[in-house]
Short mmCIF file of C-alpha atoms in Angstrom, two decimals:
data_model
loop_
_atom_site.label_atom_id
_atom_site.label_comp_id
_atom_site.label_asym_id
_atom_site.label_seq_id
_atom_site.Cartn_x
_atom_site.Cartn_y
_atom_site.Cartn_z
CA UNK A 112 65.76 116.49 52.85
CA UNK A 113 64.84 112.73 52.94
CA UNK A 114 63.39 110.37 50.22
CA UNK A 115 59.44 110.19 50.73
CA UNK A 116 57.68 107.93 52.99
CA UNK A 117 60.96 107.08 54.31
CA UNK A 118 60.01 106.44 58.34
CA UNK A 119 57.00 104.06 56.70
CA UNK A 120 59.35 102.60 54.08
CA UNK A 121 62.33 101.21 56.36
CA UNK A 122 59.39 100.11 59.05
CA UNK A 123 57.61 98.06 56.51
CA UNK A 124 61.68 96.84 54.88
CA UNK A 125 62.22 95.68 58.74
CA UNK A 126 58.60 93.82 59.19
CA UNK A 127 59.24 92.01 55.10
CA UNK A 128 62.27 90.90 57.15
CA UNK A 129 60.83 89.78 60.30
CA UNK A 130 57.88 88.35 58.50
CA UNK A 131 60.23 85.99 56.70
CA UNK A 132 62.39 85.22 59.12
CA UNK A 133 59.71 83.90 61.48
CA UNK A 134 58.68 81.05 58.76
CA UNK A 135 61.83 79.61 57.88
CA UNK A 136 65.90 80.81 57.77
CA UNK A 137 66.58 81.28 53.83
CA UNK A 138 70.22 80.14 54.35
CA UNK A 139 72.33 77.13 54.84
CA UNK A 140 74.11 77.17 58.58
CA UNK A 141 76.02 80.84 58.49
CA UNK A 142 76.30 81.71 54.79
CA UNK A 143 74.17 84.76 55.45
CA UNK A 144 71.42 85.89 52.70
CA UNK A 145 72.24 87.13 49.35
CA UNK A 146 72.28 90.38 49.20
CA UNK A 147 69.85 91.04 46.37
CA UNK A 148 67.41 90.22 48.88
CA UNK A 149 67.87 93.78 50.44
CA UNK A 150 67.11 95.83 47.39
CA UNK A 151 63.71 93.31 46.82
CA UNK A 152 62.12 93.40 49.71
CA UNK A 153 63.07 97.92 50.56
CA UNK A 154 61.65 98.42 46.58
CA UNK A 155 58.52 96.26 47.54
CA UNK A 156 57.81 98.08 50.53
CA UNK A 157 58.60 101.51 48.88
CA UNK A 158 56.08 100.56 45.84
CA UNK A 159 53.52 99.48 48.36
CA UNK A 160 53.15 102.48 50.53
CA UNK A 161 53.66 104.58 47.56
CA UNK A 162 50.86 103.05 45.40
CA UNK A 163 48.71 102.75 48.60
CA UNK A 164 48.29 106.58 48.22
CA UNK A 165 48.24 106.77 44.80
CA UNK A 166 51.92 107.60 43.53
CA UNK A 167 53.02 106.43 40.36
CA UNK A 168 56.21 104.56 40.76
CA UNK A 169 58.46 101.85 39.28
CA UNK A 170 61.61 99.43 40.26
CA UNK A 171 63.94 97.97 37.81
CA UNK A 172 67.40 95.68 38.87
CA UNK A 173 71.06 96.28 38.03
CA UNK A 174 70.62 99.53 35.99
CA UNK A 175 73.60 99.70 33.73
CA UNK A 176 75.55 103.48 33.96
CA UNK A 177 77.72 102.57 30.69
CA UNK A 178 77.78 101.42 27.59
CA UNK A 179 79.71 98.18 28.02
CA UNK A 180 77.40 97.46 30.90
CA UNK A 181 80.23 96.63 33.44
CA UNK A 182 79.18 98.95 36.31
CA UNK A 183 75.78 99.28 37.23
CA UNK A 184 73.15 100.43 40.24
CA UNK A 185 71.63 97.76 42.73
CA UNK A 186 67.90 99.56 41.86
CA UNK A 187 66.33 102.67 40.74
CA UNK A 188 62.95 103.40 42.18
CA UNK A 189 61.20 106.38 40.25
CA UNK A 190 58.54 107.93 41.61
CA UNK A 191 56.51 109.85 39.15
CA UNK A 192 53.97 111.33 40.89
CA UNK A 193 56.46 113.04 43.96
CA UNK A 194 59.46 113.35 41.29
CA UNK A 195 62.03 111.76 42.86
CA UNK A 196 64.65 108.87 41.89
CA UNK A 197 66.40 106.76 44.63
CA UNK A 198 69.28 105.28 43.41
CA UNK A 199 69.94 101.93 45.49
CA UNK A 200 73.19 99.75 46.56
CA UNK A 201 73.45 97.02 48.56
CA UNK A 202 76.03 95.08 50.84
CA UNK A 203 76.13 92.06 53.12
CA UNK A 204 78.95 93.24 55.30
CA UNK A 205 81.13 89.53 55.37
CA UNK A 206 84.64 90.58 54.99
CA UNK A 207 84.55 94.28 56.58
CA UNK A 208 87.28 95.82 55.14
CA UNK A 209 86.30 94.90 51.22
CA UNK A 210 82.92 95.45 51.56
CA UNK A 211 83.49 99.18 53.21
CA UNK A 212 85.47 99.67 50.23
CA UNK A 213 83.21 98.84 47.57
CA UNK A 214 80.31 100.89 49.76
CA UNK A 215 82.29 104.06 49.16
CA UNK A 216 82.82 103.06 45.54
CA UNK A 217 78.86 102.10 45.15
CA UNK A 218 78.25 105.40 46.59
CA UNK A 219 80.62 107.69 44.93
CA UNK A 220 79.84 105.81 41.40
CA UNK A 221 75.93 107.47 42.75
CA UNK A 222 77.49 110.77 43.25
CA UNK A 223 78.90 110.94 39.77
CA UNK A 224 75.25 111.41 38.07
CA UNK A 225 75.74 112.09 34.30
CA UNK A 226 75.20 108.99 33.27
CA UNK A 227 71.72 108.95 34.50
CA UNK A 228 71.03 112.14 32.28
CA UNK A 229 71.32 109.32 29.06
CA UNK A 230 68.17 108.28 30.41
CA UNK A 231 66.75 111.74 29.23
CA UNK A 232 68.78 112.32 26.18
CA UNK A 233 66.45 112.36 22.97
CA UNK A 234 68.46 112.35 20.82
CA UNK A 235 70.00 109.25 21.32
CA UNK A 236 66.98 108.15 20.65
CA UNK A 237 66.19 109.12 17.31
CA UNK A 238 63.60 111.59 18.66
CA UNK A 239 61.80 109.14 20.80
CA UNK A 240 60.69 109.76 23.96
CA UNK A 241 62.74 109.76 26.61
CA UNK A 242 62.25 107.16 29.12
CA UNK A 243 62.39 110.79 32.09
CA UNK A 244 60.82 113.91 30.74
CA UNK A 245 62.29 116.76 32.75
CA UNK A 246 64.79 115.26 35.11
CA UNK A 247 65.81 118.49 36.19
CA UNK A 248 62.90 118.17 38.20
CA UNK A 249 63.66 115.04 39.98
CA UNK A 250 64.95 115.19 43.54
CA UNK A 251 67.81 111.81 43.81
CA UNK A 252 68.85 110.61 46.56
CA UNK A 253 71.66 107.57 47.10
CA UNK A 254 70.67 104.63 49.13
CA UNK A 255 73.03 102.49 50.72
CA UNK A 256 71.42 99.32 51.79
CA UNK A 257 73.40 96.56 53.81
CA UNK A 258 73.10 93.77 56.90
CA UNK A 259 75.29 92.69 59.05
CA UNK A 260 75.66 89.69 61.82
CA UNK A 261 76.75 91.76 64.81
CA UNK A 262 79.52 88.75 66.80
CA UNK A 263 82.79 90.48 66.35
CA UNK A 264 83.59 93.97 68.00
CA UNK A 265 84.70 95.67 64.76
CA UNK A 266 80.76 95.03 63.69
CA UNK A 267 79.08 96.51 66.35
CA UNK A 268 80.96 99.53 65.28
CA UNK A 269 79.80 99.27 61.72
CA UNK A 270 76.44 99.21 63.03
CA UNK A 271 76.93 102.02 65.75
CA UNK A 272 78.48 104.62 63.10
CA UNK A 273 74.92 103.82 60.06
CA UNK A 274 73.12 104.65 63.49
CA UNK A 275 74.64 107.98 64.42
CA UNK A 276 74.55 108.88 60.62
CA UNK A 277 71.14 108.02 59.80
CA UNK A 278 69.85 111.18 60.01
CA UNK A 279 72.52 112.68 57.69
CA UNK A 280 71.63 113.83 54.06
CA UNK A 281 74.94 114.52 52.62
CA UNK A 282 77.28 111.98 52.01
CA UNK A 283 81.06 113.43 52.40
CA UNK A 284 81.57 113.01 56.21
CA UNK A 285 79.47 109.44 56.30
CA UNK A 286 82.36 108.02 53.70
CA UNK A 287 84.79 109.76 55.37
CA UNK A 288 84.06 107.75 58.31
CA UNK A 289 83.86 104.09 56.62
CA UNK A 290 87.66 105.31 54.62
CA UNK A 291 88.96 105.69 57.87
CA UNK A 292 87.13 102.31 59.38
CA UNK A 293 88.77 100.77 56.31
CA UNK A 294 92.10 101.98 57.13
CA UNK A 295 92.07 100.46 61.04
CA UNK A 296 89.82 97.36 60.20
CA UNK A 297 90.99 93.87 61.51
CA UNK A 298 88.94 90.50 62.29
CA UNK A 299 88.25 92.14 65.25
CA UNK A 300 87.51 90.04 69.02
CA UNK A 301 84.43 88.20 69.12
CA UNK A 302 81.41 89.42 71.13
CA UNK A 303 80.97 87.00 74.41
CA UNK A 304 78.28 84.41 73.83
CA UNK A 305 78.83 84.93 69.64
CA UNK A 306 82.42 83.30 69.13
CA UNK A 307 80.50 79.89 68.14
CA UNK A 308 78.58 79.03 64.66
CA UNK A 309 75.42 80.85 64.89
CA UNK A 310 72.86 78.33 66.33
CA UNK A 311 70.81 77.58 62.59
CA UNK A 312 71.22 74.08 61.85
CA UNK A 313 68.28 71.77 61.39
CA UNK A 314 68.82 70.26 65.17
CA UNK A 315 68.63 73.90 66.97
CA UNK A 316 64.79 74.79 67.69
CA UNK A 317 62.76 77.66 65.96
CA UNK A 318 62.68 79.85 69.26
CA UNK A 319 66.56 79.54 69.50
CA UNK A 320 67.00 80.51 66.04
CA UNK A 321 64.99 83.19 66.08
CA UNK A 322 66.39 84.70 68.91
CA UNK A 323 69.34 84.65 67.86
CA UNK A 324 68.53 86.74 64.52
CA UNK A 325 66.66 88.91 66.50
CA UNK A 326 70.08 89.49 68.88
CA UNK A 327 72.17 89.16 66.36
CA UNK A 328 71.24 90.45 62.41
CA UNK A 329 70.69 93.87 61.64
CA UNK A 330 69.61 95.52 58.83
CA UNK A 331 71.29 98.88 58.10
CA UNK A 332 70.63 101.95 55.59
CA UNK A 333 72.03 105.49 54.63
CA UNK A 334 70.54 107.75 51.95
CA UNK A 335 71.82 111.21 51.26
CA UNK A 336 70.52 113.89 48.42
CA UNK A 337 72.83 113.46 45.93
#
C-alpha cells in the first residue's frame, strides 16, 4: 500500500527542485541546502495535486509528539478527503554515519504512534472537538525524505540501497539495512572527477553548475505503512 498520488507527488517534488535549481544555486560554495527545504517543497507538491482533484488536505511544520516539545515530526500532511496522514522526516546526508543514525531514530520515533492518538483525545480537551475525528480510519504512512551529493563511494551506496527499497512498504528490513551501513561507514574514496569543491562559485558558468547538480545531487525518499 502506498500514500496517494505518490508517482505524481515525487515527479512534481523532483521538477520544484529542478525548477529552482535552474534560476539560481540557494547555497554558498558546498554548504548544501537546508534541509527544511525537502519537507516544503514534497508538502507543496502533495497539496497541489491533491487539491487539483478536489481532496481536502493540510501541512503543518515540526509537529511536537510530547509535552515538553523536545522531539517532534519534520511534517504531517492530512488528507481528509482519502483519510490518510503522512508523517514526514527529513535529512541532508553530510556526515553519513550520524545522519543514518538519526534516520532510524526519525523513523522508529514514526513507528511508535500513540502520541499521535492525543491529537484525537477529547477529553483532553474539555469536550472540544478533536482536531481528527475517527483516526482509526486513517491509513499513516512514514516518510523519510533526504538528499545527498553523490562524490564519495560510500554515497553512491546510500543512494543505490533508497533505490532498491523504494518500492518497499514496511520498514523493518529498510532500517535494518542503514544499522548495518552505520556499522561499516567510513569517509569513503572519492568518485573520479568529484574529489574537488563542487564547481558553484560565482566565477564557474550556469551550464557548468548545473551540470554538475544534475550529475551529482539526488534527492531520495522511503515511505512505509506504519
Amino acid at each position: 500500500m502506498e500514500y496517494t498520488y505518490k508517482r505524481e507527488v515525487l515527479k512534481a517534488y523532483q521538477h520544484n527542485y529542478e525548477k529552482i535549481l535552474n534560476i539560481f544555486y540557494p547555497a554558498k560554495k558546498s554548504t548544501g541546502f537546508t534541509e527544511r527545504n525537502l519537507t516544503v517543497n514534497f508538502s507543496k507538491a502533495y497539496e497541489a495535486i491533491a487539491t487539483a482533484v478536489g481532496d481536502e488536505c493540510c501541512t503543518w511544520f515540526e509537529l511536537p509528539v510530547n509535552e515538553n516539545g523536545k522531539d517532534h515530526v519534520d511534517a504531517i500532511i492530512i488528507n481528509i478527503t482519502q483519510k490518510e496522514i503522512l508523517l514526514i522526516e527529513a535529512k541532508r546526508y553530510m556526515n553519513l554515519q550520524q545522519k543514518v543514525l538519526e534516520v532510524i531514530k526519525d523513523a522508529e520515533r514514526i513507528n511508535t504512534i500513540d502520541w499521535i492518538r492525543e491529537l484525537t483525545d477529547e477529553r483532553s480537551k474539555g469536550g472540544e472537538r478533536p482536531v481528527l475525528q475517527y483516526i482509526e480510519d486513517y491509513k499513516i504512512f512514514g516518510v523519510i525524505l533526504a538528499d545527498l551529493w553523490i562524490e564519495k563511494e560510500n554515497q553512491q551506496v546510500i543512494y543505490e540501497l533508497y533505490q532498491k527499497k523504494s518500492g518497499m512498504t514496511d520498514s523493518k528490513e529498510f532500517l535494518e539495512e542503514l544499522q548495518q551501513f552505520s556499522k561499516t561507514v567510513n569517509e569513503g574514496l572519492c568518485l573520479k572527477d568529484f574529489c574537488v569543491d563542487r564547481p558553484v562559485d560565482v566565477n564557474t558558468t550556469r551550464d557548468v553548475k548545473i551540470d554538475y547538480i544534475k550529475t551529482t545531487y539526488k534527492l531520495l525518499s522511503f515511505s512505509w505503512v506504519v
